[in-house]
Short mmCIF file of N, CA and C in Angstrom, two decimals:
data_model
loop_
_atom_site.label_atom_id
_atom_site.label_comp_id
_atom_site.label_asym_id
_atom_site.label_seq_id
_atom_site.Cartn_x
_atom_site.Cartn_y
_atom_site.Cartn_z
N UNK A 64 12.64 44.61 -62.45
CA UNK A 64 12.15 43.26 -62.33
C UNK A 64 11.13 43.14 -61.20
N UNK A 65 11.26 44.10 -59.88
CA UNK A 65 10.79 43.83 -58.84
C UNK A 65 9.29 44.19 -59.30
N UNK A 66 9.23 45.62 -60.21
CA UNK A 66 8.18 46.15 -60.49
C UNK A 66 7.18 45.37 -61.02
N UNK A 67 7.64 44.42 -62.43
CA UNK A 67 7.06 43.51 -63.24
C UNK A 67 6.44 42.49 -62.49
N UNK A 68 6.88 41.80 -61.26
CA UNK A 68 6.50 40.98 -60.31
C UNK A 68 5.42 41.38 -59.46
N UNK A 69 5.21 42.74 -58.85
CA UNK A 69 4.44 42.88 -58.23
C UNK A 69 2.88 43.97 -59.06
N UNK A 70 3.40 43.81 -60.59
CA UNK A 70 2.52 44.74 -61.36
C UNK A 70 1.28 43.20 -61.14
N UNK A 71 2.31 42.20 -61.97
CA UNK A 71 1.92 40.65 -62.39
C UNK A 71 0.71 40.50 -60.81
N UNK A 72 0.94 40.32 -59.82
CA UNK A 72 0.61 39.98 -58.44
C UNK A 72 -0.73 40.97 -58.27
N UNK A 73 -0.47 42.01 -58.26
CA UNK A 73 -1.58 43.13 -58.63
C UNK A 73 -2.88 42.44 -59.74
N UNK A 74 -2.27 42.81 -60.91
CA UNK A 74 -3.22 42.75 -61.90
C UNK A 74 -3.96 40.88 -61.74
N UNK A 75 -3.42 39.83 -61.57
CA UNK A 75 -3.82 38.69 -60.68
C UNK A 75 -5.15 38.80 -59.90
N UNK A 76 -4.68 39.60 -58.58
CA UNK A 76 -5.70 39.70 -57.65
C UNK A 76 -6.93 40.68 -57.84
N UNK A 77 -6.66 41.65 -59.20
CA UNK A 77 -7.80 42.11 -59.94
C UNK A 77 -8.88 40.53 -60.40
N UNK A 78 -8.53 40.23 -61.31
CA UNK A 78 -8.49 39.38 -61.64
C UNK A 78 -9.81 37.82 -61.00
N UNK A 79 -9.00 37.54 -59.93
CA UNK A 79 -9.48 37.09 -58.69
C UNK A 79 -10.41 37.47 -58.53
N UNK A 80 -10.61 39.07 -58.11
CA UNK A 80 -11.79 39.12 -57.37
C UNK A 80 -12.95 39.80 -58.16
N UNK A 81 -12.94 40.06 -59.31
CA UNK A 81 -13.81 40.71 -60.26
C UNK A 81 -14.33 38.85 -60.32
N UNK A 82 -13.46 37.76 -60.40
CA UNK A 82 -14.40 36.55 -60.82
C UNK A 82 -15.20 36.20 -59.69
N UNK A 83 -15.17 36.72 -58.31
CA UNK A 83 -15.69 36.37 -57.10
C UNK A 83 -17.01 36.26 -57.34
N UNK A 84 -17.36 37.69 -57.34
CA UNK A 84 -18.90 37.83 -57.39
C UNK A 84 -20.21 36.40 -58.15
N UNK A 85 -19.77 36.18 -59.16
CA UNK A 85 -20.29 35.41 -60.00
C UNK A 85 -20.52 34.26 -59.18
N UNK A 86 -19.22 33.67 -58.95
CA UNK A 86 -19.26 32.59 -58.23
C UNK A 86 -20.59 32.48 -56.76
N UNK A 87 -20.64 33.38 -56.48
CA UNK A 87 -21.33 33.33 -54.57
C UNK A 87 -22.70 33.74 -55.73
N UNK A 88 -22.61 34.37 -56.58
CA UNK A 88 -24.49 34.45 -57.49
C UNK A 88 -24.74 33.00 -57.96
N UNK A 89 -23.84 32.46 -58.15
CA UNK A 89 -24.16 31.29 -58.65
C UNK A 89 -24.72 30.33 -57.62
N UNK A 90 -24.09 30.63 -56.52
CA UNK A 90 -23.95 29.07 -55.17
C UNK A 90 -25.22 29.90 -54.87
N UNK A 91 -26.20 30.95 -54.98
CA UNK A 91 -27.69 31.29 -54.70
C UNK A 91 -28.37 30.47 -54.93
N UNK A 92 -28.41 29.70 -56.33
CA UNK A 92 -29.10 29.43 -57.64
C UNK A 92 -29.62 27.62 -56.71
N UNK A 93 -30.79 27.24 -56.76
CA UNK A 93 -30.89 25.95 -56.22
C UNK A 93 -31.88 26.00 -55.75
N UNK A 94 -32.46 24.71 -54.92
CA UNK A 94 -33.13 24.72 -53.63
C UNK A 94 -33.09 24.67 -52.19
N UNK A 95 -33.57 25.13 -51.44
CA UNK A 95 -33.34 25.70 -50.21
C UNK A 95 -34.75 25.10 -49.48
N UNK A 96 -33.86 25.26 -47.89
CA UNK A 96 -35.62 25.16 -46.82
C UNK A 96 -35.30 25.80 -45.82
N UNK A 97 -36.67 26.82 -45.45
CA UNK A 97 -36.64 27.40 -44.53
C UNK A 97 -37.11 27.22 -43.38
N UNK A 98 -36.94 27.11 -42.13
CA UNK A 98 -37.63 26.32 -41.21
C UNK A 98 -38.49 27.74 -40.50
N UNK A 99 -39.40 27.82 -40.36
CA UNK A 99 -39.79 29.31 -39.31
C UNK A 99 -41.01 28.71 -38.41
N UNK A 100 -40.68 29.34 -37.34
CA UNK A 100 -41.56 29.09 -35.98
C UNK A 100 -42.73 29.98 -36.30
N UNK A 101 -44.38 29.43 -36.62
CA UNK A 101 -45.06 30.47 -36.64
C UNK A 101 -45.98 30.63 -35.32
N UNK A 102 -47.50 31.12 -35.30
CA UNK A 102 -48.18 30.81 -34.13
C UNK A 102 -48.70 29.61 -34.51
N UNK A 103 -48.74 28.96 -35.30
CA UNK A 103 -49.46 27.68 -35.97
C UNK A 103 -47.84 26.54 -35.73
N UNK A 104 -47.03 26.96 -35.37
CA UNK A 104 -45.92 25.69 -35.29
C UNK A 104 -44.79 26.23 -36.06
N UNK A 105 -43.95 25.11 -36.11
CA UNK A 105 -42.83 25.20 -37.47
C UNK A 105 -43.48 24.70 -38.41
N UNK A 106 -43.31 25.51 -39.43
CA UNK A 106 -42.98 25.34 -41.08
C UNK A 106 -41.91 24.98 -41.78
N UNK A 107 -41.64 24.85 -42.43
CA UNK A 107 -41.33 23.68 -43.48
C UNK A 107 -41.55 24.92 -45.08
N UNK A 108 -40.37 25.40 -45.42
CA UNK A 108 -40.62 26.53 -46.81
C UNK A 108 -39.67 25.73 -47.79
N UNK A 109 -40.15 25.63 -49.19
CA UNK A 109 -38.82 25.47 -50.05
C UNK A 109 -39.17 26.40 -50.96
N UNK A 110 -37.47 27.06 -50.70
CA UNK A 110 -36.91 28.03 -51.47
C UNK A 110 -36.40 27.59 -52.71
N UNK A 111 -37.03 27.64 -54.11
CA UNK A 111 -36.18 27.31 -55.51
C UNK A 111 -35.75 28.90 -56.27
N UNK A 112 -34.55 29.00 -55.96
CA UNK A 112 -33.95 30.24 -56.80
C UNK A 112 -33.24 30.07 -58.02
N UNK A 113 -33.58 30.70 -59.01
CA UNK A 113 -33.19 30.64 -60.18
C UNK A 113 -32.01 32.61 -60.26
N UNK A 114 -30.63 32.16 -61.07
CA UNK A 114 -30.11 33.23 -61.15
C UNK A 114 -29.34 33.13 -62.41
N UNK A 115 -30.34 34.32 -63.08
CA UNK A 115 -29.63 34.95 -64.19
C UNK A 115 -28.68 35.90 -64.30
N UNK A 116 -27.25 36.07 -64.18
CA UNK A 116 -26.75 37.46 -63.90
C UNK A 116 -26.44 37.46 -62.75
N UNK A 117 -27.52 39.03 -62.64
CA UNK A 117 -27.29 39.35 -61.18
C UNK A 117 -29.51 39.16 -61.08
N UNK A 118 -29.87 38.84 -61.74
CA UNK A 118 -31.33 38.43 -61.27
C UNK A 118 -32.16 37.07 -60.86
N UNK A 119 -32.74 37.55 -59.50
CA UNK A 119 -32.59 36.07 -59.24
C UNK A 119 -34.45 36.27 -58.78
N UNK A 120 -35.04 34.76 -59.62
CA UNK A 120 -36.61 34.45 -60.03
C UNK A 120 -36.56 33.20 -59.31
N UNK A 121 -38.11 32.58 -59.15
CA UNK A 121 -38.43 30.99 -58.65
C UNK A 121 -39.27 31.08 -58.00
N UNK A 122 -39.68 29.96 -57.06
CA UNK A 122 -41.07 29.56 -56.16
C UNK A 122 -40.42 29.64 -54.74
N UNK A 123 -41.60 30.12 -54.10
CA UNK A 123 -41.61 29.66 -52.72
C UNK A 123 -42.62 28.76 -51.98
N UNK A 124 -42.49 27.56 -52.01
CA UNK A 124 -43.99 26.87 -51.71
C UNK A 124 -43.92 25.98 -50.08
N UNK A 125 -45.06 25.57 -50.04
CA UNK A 125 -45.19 25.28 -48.33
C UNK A 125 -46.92 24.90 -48.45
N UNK A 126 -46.82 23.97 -47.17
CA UNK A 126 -48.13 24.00 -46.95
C UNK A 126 -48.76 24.81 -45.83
N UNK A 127 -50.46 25.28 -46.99
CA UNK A 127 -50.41 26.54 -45.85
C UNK A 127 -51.96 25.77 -45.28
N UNK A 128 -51.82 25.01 -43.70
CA UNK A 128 -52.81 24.83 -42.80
C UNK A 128 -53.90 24.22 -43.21
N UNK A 129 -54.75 24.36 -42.67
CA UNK A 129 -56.16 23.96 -43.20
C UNK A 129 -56.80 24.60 -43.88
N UNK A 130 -56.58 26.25 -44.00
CA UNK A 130 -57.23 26.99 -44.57
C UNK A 130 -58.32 27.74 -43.72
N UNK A 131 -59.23 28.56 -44.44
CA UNK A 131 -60.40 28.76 -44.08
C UNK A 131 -61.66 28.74 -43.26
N UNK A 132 -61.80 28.51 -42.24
CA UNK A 132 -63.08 27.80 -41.95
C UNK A 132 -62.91 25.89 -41.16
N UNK A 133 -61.27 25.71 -41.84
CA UNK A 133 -61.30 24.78 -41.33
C UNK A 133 -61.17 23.91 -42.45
N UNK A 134 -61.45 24.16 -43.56
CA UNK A 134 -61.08 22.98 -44.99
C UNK A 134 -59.82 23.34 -45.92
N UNK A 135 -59.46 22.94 -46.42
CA UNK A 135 -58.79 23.30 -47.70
C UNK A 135 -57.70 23.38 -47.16
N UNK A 136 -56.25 24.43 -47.27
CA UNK A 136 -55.56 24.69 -47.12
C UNK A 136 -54.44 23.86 -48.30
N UNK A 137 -53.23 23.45 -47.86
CA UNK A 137 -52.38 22.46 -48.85
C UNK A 137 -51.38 23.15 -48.98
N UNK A 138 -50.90 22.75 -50.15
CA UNK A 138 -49.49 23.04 -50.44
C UNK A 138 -50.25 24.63 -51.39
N UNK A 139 -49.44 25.72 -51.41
CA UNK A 139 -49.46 26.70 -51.82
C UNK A 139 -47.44 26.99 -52.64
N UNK A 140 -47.76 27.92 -53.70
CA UNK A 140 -46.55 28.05 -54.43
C UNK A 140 -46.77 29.78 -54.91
N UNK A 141 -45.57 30.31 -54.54
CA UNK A 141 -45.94 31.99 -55.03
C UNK A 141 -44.56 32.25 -55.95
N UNK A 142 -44.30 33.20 -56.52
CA UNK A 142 -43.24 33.01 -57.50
C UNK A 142 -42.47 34.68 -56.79
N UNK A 143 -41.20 34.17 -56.96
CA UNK A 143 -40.15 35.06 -56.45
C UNK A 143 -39.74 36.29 -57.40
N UNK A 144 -40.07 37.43 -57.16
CA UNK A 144 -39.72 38.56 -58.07
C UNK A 144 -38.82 39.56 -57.68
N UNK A 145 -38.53 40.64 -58.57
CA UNK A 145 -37.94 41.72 -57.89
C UNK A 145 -36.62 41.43 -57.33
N UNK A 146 -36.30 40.20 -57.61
CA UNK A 146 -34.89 39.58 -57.10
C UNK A 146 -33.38 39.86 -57.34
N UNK A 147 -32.81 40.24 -57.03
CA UNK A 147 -31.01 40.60 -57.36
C UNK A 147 -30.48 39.90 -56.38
N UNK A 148 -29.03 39.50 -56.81
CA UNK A 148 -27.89 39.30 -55.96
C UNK A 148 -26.60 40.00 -56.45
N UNK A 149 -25.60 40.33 -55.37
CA UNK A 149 -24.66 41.15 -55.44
C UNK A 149 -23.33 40.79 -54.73
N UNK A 150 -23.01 39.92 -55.43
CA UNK A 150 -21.70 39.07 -54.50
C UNK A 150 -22.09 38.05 -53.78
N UNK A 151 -22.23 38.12 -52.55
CA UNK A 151 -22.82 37.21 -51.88
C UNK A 151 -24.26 37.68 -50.76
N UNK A 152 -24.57 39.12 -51.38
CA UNK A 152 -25.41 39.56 -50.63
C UNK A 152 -27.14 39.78 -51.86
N UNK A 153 -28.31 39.75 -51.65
CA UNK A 153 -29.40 39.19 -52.25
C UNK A 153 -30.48 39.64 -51.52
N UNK A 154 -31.38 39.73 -52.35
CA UNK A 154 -32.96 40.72 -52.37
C UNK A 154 -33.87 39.94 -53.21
N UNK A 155 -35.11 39.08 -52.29
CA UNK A 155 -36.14 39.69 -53.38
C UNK A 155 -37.41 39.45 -52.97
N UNK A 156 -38.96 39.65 -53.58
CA UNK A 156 -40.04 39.85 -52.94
C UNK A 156 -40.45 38.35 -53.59
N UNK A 157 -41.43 37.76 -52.25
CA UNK A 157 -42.83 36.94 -52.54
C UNK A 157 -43.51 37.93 -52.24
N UNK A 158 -44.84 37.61 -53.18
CA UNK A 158 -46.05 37.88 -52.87
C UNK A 158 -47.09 37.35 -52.32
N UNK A 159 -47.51 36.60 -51.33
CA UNK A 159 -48.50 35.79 -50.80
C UNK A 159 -49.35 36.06 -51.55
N UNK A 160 -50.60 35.13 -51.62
CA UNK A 160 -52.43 35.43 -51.97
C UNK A 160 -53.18 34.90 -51.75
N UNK A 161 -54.04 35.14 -50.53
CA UNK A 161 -54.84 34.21 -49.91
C UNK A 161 -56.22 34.67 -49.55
N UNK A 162 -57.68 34.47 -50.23
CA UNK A 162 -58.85 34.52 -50.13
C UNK A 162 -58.60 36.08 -50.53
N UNK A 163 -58.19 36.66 -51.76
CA UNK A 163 -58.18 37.54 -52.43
C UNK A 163 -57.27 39.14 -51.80
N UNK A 164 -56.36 38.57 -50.82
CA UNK A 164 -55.39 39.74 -49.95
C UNK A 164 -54.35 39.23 -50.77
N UNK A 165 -53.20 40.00 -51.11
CA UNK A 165 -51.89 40.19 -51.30
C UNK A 165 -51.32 40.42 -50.44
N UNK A 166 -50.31 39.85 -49.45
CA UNK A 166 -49.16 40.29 -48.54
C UNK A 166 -47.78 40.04 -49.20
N UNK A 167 -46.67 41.33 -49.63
CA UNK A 167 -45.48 41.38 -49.81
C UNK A 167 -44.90 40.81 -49.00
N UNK A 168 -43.99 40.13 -49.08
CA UNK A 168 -42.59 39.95 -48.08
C UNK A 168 -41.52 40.10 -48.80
N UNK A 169 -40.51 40.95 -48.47
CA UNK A 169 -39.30 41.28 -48.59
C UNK A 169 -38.03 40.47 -48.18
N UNK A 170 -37.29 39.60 -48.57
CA UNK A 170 -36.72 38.89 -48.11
C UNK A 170 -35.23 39.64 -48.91
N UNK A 171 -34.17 40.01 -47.59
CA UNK A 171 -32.54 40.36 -48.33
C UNK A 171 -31.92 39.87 -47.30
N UNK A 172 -30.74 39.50 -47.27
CA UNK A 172 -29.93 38.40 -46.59
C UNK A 172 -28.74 37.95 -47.70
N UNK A 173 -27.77 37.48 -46.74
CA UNK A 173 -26.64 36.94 -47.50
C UNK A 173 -26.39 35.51 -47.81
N UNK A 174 -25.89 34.90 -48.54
CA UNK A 174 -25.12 33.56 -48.49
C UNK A 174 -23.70 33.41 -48.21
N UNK A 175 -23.69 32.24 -47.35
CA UNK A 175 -22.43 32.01 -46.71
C UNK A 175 -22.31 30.35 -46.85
N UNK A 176 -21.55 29.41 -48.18
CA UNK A 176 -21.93 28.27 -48.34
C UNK A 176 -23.05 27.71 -48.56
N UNK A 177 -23.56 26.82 -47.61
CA UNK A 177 -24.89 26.29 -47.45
C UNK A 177 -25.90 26.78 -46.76
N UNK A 178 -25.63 27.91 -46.52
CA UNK A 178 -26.51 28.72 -45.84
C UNK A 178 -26.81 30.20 -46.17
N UNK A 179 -27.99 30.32 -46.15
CA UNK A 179 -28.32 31.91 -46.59
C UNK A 179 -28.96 32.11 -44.73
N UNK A 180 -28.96 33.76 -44.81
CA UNK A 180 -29.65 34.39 -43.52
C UNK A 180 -29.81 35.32 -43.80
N UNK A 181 -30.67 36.16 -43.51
CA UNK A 181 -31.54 37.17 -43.61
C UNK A 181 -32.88 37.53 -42.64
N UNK A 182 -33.86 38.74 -43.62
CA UNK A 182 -34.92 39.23 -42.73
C UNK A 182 -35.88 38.84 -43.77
N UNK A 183 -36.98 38.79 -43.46
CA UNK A 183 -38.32 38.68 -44.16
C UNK A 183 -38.87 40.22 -43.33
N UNK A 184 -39.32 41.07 -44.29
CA UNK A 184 -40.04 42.12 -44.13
C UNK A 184 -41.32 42.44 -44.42
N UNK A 185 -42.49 41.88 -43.80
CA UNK A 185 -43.60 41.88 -44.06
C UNK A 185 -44.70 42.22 -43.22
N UNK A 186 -45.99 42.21 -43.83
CA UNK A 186 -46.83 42.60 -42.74
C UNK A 186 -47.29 42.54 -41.34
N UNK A 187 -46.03 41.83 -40.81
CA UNK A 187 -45.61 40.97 -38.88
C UNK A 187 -44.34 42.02 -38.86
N UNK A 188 -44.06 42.82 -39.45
CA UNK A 188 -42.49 43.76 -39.21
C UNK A 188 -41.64 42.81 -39.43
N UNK A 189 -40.19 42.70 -39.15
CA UNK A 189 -39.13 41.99 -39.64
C UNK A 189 -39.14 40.81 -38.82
N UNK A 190 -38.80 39.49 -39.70
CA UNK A 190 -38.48 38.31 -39.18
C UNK A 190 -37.51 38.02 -39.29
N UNK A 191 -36.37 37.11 -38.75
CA UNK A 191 -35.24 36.71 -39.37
C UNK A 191 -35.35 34.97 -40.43
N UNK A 192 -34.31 35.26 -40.94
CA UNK A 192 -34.83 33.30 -41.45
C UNK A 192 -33.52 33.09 -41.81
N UNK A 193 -33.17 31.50 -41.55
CA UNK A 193 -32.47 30.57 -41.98
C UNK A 193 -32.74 30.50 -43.08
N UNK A 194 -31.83 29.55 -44.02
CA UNK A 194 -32.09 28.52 -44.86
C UNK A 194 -30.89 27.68 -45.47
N UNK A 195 -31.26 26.37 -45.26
CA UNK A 195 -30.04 25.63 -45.83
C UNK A 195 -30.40 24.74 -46.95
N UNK A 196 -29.76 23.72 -47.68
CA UNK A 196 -29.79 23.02 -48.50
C UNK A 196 -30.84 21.92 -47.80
N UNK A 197 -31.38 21.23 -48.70
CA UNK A 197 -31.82 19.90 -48.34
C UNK A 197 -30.47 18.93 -48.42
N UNK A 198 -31.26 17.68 -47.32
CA UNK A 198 -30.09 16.72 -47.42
C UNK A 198 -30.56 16.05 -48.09
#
């Protein structure tokens, strides 16, 4: 009897935690803002992640300055690729594009509730970043 009880308790906490993962891929899935100190000030990023699976797609948009010369600039939007999540831990690349340069950034970091943290890995070497929900 004792056996049957603790087979039951076992196979349970299989159970449990094979459904974990899904759950923390899911609480990825949304919108987000990132606040980052640049040489131009704080910014202001929203993160929209989309998660299929374990693949996770969407925008990263912000306004980028004046631009150029001094005109233009605005709101800019780049699309999130290359993306996975793995429990509660997550990977994936923007691509910037600005006056015909491409800069990668690498962004992997975890979620913990309402909050993700991580590095941005890009052409400045590693940054760290917040990000929480909007209120």
């Amino acid at each position: 009897m004792k056996l049957s009880a603790l087979l039951t308790a076992l196979l349970t906490t299989a159970v449990l935690t094979m459904d974990a993962a899904p759950v923390s891929a899911q609480n990825l899935a949304g919108v987000w803002e990132i606040t980052r100190e640049t040489g131009r000030g704080t910014t202001v990023q929203t993160l929209t992640l989309v998660v299929e699976g374990s693949t996770v797609t969407g925008t990263l948009a912000f306004n980028f300055g004046r631009g150029r010369g001094g005109g233009g600039g605005g709101p800019q939007s780049f699309p999130v690729s290359d993306g996975t999540v793995n429990g509660n831990q997550f990977s994936f690349t923007v691509t910037l594009s600005f006056g015909g340069n491409e800069i990668p950034q690498m962004y992997s970091g975890t979620i913990d509730g309402e909050t993700l943290t991580g590095t941005i890995r890009g052409g400045r070497g590693d940054q760290p970043f917040t990000a929480k929900r909007p209120e």
